[in-house]
Short mmCIF file of C-alpha atoms and ligand atoms in Angstrom, two decimals:
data_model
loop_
_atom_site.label_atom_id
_atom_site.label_comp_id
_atom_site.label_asym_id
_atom_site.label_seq_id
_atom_site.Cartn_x
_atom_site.Cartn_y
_atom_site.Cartn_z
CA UNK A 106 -3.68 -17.20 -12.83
CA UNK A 107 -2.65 -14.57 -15.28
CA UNK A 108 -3.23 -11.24 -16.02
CA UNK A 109 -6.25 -11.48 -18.45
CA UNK A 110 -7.71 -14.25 -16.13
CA UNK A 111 -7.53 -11.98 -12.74
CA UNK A 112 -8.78 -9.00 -14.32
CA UNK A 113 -10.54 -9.70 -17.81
CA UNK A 114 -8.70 -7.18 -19.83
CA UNK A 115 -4.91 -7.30 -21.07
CA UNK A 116 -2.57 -5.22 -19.46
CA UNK A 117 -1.09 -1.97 -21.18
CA UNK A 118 2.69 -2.55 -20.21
CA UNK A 119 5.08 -4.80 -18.07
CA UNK A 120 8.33 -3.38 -15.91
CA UNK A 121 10.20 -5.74 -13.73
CA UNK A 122 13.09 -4.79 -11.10
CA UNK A 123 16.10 -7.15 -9.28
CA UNK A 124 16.57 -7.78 -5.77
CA UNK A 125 19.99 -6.88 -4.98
CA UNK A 126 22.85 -8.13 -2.94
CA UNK A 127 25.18 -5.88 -1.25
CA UNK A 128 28.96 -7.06 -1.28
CA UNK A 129 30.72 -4.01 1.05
CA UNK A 130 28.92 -1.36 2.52
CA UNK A 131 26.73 -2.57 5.24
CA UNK A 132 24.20 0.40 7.10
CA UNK A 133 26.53 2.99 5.67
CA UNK A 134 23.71 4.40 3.56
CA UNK A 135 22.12 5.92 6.21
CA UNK A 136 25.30 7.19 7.15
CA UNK A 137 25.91 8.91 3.95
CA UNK A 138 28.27 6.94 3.15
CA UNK A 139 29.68 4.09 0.59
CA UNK A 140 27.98 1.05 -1.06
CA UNK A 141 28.99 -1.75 -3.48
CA UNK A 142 25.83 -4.21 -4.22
CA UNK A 143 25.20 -6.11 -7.29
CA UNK A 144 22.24 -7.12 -8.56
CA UNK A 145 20.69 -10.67 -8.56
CA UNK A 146 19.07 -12.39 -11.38
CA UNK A 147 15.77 -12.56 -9.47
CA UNK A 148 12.81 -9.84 -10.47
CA UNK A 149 9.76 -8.86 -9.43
CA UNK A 150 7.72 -8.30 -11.98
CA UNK A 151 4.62 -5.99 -12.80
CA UNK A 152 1.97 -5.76 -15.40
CA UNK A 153 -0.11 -2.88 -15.02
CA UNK A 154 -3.67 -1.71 -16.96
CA UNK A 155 -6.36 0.54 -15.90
CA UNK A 156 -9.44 -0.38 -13.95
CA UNK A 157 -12.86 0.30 -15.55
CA UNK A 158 -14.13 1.21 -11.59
CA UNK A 159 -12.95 4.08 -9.52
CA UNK A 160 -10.69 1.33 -7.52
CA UNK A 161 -7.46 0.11 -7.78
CA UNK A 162 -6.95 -3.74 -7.62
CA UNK A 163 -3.72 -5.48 -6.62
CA UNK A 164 -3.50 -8.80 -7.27
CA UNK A 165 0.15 -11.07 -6.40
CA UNK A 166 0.94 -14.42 -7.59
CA UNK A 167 3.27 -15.49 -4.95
CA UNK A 168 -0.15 -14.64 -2.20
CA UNK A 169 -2.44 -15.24 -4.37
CA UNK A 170 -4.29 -12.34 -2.87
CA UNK A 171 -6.83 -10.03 -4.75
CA UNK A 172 -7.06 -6.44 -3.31
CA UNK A 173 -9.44 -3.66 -4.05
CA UNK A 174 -8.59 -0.26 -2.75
CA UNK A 175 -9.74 2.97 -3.23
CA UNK A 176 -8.01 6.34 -2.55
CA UNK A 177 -10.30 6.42 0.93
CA UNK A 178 -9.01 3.68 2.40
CA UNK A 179 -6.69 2.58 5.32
CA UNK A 180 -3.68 0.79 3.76
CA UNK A 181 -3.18 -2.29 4.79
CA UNK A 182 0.07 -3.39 5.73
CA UNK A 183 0.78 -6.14 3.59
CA UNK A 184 2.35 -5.88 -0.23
CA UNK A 185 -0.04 -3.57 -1.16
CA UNK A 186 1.38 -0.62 1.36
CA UNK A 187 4.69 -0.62 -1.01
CA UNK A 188 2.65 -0.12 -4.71
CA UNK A 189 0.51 2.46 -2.34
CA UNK A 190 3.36 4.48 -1.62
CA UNK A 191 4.94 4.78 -5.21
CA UNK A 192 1.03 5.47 -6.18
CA UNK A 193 1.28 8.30 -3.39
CA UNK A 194 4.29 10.02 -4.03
CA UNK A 195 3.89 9.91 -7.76
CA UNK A 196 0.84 11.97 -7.66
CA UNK A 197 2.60 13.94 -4.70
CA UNK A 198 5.13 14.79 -7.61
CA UNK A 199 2.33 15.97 -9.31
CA UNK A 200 0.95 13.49 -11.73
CA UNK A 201 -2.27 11.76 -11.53
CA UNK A 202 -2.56 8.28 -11.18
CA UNK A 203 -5.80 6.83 -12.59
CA UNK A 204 -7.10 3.62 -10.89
CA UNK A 205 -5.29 0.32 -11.77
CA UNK A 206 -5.26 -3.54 -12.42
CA UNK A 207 -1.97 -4.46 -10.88
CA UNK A 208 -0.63 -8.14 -11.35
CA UNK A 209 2.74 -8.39 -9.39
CA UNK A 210 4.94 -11.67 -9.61
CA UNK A 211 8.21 -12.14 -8.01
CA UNK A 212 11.27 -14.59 -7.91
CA UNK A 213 13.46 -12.77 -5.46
CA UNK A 214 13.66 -14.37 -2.25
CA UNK A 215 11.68 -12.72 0.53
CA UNK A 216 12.88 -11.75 4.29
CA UNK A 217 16.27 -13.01 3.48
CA UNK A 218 18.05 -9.70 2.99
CA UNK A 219 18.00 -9.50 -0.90
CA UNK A 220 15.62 -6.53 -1.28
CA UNK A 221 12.41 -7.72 -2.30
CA UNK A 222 10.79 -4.80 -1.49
CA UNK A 223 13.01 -2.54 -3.61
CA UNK A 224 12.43 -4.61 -6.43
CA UNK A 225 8.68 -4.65 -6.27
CA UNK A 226 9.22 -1.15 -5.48
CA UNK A 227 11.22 0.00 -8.73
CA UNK A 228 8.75 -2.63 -10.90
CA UNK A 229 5.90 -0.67 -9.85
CA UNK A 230 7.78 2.87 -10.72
CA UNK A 231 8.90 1.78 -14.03
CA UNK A 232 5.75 0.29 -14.85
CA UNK A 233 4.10 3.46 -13.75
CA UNK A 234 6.30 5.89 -15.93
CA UNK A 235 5.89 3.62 -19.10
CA UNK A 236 2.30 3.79 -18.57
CA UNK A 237 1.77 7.78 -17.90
CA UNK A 238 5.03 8.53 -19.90
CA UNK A 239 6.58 10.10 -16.86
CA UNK A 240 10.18 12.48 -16.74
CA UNK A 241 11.71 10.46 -13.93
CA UNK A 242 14.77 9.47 -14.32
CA UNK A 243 16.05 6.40 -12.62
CA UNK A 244 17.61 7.64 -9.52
CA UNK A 245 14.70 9.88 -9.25
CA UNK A 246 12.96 6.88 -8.84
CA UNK A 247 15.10 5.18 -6.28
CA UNK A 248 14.61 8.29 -4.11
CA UNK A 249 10.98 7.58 -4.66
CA UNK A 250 10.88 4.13 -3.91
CA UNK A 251 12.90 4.81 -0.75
CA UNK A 252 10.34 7.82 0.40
CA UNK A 253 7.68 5.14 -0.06
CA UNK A 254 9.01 2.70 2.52
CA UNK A 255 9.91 5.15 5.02
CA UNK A 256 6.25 6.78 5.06
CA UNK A 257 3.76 4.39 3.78
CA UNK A 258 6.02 0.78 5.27
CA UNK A 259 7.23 2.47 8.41
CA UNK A 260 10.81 1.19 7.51
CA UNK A 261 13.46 4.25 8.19
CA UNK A 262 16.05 2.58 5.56
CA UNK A 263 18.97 4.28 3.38
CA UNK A 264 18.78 4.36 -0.04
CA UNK A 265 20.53 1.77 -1.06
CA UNK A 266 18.63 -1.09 -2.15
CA UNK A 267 16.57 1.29 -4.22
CA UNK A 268 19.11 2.58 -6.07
CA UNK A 269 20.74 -0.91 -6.57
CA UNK A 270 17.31 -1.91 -7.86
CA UNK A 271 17.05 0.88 -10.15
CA UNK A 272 20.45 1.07 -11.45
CA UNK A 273 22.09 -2.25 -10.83
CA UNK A 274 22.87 -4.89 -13.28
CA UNK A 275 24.08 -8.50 -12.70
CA UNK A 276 27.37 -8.00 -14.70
CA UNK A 277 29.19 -5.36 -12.56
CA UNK A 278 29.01 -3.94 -9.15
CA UNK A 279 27.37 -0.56 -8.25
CA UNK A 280 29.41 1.85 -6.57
CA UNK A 281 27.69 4.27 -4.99
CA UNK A 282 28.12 7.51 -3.13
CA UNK A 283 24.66 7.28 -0.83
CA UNK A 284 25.27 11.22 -0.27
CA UNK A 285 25.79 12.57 -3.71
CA UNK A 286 24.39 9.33 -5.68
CA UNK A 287 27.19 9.48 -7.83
CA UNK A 288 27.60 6.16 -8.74
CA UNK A 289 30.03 4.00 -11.07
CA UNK A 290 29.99 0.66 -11.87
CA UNK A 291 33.33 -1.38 -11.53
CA UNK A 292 34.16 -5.13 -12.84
CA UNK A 293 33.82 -8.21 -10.18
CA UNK A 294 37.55 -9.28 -9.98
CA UNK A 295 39.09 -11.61 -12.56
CA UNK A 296 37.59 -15.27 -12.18
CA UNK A 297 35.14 -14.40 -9.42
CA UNK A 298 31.12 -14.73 -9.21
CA UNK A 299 28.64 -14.69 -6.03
CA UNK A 300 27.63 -17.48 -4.16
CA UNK A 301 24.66 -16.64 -1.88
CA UNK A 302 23.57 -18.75 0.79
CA UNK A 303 20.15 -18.75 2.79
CA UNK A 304 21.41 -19.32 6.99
CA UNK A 305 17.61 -19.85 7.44
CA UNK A 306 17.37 -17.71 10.45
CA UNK A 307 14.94 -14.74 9.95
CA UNK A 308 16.18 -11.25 9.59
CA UNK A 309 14.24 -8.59 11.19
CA UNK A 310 15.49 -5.27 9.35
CA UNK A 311 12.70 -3.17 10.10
CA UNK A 312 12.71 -4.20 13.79
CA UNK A 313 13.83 -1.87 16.58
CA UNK A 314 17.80 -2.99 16.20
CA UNK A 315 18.35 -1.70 12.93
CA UNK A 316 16.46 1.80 14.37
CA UNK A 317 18.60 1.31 17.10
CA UNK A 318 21.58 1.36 15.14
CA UNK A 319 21.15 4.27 13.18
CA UNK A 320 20.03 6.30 16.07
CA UNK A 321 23.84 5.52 17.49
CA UNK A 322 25.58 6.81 14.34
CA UNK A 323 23.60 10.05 15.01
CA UNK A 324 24.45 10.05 18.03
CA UNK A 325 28.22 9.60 17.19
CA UNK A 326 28.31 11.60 14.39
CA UNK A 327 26.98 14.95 16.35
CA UNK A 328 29.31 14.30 19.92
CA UNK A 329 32.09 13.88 16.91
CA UNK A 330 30.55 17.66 15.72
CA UNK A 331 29.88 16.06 11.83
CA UNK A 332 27.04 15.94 9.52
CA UNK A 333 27.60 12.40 9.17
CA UNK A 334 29.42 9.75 10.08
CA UNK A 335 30.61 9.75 6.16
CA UNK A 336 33.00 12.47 7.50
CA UNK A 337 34.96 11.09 9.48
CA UNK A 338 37.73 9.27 7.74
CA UNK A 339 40.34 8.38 10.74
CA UNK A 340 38.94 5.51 12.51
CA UNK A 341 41.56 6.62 15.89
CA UNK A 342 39.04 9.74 15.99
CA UNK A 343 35.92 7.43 17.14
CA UNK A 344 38.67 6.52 20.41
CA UNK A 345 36.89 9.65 22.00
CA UNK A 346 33.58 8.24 22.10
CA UNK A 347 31.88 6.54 25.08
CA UNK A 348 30.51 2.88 24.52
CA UNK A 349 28.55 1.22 22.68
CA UNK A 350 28.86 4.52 19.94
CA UNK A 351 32.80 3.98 19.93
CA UNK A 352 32.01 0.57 18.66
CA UNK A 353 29.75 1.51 16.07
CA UNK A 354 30.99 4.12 14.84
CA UNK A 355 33.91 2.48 14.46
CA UNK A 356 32.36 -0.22 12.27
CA UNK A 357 30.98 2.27 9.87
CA UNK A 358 34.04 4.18 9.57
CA UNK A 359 36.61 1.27 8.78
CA UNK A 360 33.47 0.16 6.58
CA UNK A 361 33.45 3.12 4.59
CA UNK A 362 37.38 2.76 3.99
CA UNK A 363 37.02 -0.70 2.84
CA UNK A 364 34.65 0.73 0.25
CA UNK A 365 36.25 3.13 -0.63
CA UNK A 366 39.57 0.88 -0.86
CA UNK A 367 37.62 -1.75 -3.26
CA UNK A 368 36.75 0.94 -5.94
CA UNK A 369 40.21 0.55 -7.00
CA UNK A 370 40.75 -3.02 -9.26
CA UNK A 371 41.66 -5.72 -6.49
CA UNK A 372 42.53 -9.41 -7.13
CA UNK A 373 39.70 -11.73 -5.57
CA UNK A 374 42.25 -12.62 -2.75
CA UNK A 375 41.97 -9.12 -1.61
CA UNK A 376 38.75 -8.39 -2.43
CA UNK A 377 37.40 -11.21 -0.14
CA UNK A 378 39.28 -10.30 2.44
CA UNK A 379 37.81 -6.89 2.57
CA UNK A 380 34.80 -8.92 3.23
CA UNK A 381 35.81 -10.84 5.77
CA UNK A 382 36.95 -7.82 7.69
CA UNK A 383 33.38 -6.29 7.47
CA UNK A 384 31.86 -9.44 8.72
CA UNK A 385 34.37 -9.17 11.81
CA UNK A 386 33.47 -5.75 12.25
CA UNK A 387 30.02 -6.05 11.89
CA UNK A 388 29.74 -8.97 14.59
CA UNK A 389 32.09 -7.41 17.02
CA UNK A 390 31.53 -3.62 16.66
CA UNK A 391 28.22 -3.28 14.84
CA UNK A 392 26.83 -6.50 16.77
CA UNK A 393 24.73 -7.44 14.03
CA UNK A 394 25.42 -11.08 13.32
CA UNK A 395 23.64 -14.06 15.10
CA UNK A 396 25.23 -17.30 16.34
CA UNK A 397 24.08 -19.57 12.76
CA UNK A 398 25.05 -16.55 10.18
CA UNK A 399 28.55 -16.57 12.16
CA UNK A 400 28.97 -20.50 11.53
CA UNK A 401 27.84 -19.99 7.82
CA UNK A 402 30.07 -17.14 6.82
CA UNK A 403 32.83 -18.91 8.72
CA UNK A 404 32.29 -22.46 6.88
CA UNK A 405 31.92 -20.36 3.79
CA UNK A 406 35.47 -18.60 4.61
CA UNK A 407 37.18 -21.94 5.33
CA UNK A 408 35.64 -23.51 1.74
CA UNK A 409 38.31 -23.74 -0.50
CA UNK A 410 37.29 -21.46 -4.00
CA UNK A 411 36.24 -18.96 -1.10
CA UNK A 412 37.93 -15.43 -1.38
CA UNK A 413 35.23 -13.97 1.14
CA UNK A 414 32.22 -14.20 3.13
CA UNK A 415 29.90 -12.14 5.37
CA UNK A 416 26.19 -11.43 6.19
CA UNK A 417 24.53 -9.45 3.75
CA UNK A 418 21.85 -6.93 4.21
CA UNK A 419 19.85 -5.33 7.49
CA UNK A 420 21.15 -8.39 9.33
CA UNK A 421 20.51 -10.49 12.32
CA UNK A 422 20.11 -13.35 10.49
CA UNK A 423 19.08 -13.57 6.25
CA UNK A 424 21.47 -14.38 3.68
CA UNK A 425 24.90 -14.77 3.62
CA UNK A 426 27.33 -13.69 0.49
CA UNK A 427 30.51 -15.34 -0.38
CA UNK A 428 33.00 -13.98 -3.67
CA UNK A 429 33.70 -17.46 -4.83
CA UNK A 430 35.88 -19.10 -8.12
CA UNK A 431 33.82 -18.59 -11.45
CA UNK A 432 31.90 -22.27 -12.05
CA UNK A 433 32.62 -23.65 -8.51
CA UNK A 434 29.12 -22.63 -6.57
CA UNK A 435 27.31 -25.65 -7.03
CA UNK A 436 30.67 -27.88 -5.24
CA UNK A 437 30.98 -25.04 -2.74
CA UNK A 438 27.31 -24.35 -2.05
CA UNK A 439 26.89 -28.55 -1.43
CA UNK A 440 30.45 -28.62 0.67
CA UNK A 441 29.26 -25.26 3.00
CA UNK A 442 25.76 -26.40 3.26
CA UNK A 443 26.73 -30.02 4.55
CA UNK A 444 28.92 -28.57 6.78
CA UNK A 445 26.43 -25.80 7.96
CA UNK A 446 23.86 -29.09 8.45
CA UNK A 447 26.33 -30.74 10.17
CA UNK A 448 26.11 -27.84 13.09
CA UNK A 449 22.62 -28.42 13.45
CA UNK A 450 21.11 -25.70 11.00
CA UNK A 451 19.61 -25.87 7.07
CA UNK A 452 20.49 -23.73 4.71
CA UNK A 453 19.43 -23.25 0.85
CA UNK A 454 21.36 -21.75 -2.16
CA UNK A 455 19.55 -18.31 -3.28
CA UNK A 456 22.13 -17.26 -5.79
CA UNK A 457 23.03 -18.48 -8.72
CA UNK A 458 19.03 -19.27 -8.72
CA UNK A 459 20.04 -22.18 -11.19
CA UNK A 460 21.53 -24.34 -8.08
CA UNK A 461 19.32 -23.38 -5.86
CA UNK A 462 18.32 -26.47 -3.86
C1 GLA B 282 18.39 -2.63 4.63
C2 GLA B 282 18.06 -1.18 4.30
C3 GLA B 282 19.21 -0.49 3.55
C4 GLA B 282 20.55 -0.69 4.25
C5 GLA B 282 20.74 -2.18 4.57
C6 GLA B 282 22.00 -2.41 5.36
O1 GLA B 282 18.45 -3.40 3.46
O2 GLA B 282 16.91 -1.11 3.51
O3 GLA B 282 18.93 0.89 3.40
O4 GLA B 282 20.65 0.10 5.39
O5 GLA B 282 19.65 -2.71 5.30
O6 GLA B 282 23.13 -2.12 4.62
#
């Protein structure tokens, strides 16, 4: 159903958003630290035009679910509570929203780790400032789209898909400084593209681990006597800790060093093994991986046009990303994904979305 069918009118203007995937830099947004994520070629898409009642209707493709709210009522927890919150805070900022005909479609994988949220998130913003001609710049709208998960999802998260959403492009990584939000985008390295790979097990970022987590690095970061644990840059000064905090702590820290050590230009070889190291680090220190993501990202290692692999995103379970050869995902994906069948598990291609099988 389209637009014009749904709601009987044509809508005023269209903004889409990509999901993202994040190649170094795993939790260390909350810790004000250093990302690197890229964005996929999967949107979600909004069209947007204004209701002739005193309601707002949401309708999504992918649900095909209709809903009518009004300012009174409870927000239900379902797609509608992230276009609710970047309703919310843009008239907290001030500007008045009048009530909407929403039509939201979306390609980017959901529950796999690749952001769909953010996207639908920074579609909905977008689509919002073309339509009320709003001064927000783009980062202004990541922080938005961030504020509305926290509050109106319930989801304490960083800032980093948002801003990968907002400012990320397909053609370069994002570099990002999740404390000051400077940002810079660097090439991928020579002859390289992303292969990512579905391990089929859910991932449960909002649950109580990844709160878990972050309440650890708070904890580490104040018995260290820092702000963050962005400040700490010698990974021999989490030693001091008691366990589990030494552990994680000393996951984030090495993690924001290999970050900070892949802003320079590497060569693929190098690059990938930066990644491997995080997905060490995150399953032994951060213990974040699952038994099938482990035997993914270690077939994917052991494929040959592999530089690097590790879990992307919240974690336990999702996607996994690999830095591959340019033009060799469709052998690899078919090689890792026989292999990953052959251990008893299915798994899918995501990205490139043209191989996805
Ligand atoms: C989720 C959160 C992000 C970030 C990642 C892990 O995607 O939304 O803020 O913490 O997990 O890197």
């Amino acid at each position: 159903m389209k637009f014009q069918r749904v709601f009987g009118t044509l809508p005023k203007t269209q903004a889409s958003a990509p999901g993202r995937v994040n190649l170094l830099g795993e939790h260390t947004d909350y810790n004000e630290g250093f990302v690197i994520p890229t964005a996929i070629p999967q949107r979600a898409t909004v069209q947007i035009g204004l209701s002739n009642d005193h309601k707002h209707h949401f309708y999504s493709a992918e649900f095909d679910e209709l809903i009518n709210f009004s300012d009174d009522d409870t927000i239900p927890q379902t797609f509608v509570s992230y276009i609710c919150g970047c309703i919310g805070l843009v008239e907290k900022e001030g500007y008045k929203v009048p009530p909407l005909n929403l039509y939201i479609t979306s390609n980017v994988p959901i529950g796999v780790g690749l952001s769909s949220s953010a996207a639908l998130e920074i579609a909905t913003l977008r689509g919002l400032r073309t339509l009320l001609n709003l001064p927000l710049d783009d980062v202004r709208l990541a922080q938005i789209a961030q504020l509305a998960e926290i509050r109106y999802v319930g989801f304490n998260c960083g800032i980093l898909d948002q801003m990968a959403a907002s400012l990320g492009d397909t053609n370069s990584m994002l570099f990002i400084d999740t404390r000051s939000l400077n940002r810079r985008k660097l090439r991928f390295p020579k002859n390289t593209e992303i292969l990512v790979l579905d391990s089929d097990e859910t991932h449960k970022p909002a649950g109580s681990l990844y709160n878990q987590r972050r309440v650890e690095c708070e904890a580490a970061a104040q018995m260290l006597g820092v702000k963050a644990l962005r400040d700490i840059e010698d990974s021999q000064a989490v030693e001091v800790l008691p366990q589990p905090l030494r552990k994680r702590a000393r996951y984030i820290v090495t993690e924001n060093n290999r970050v900070i050590e892949a802003f320079k230009p590497l060569p693929a070889k190098v690059f990938g093994q930066l990644m491997n190291d995080s997905h060490t680090s995150l399953r032994d220190d951060y213990e974040l991986s699952v038994p099938s993501v482990d035997t993914l990202v270690e077939i994917l290692q052991e494929t040959p046009g592999v530089f690097g692999a590790r879990l992307t995103g919240g974690g336990f379970g999702g996607a996994c990303v690999a830095l591959i050869e340019s033009e060799k995902a469709s052998s690899i994906a078919t090689e890792a994904i026989a292999r990953y069948q052959s251990a008893g598990y299915t798994g899918r291609v995501l990205v490139p979305p043209a191989i996805a099988f």
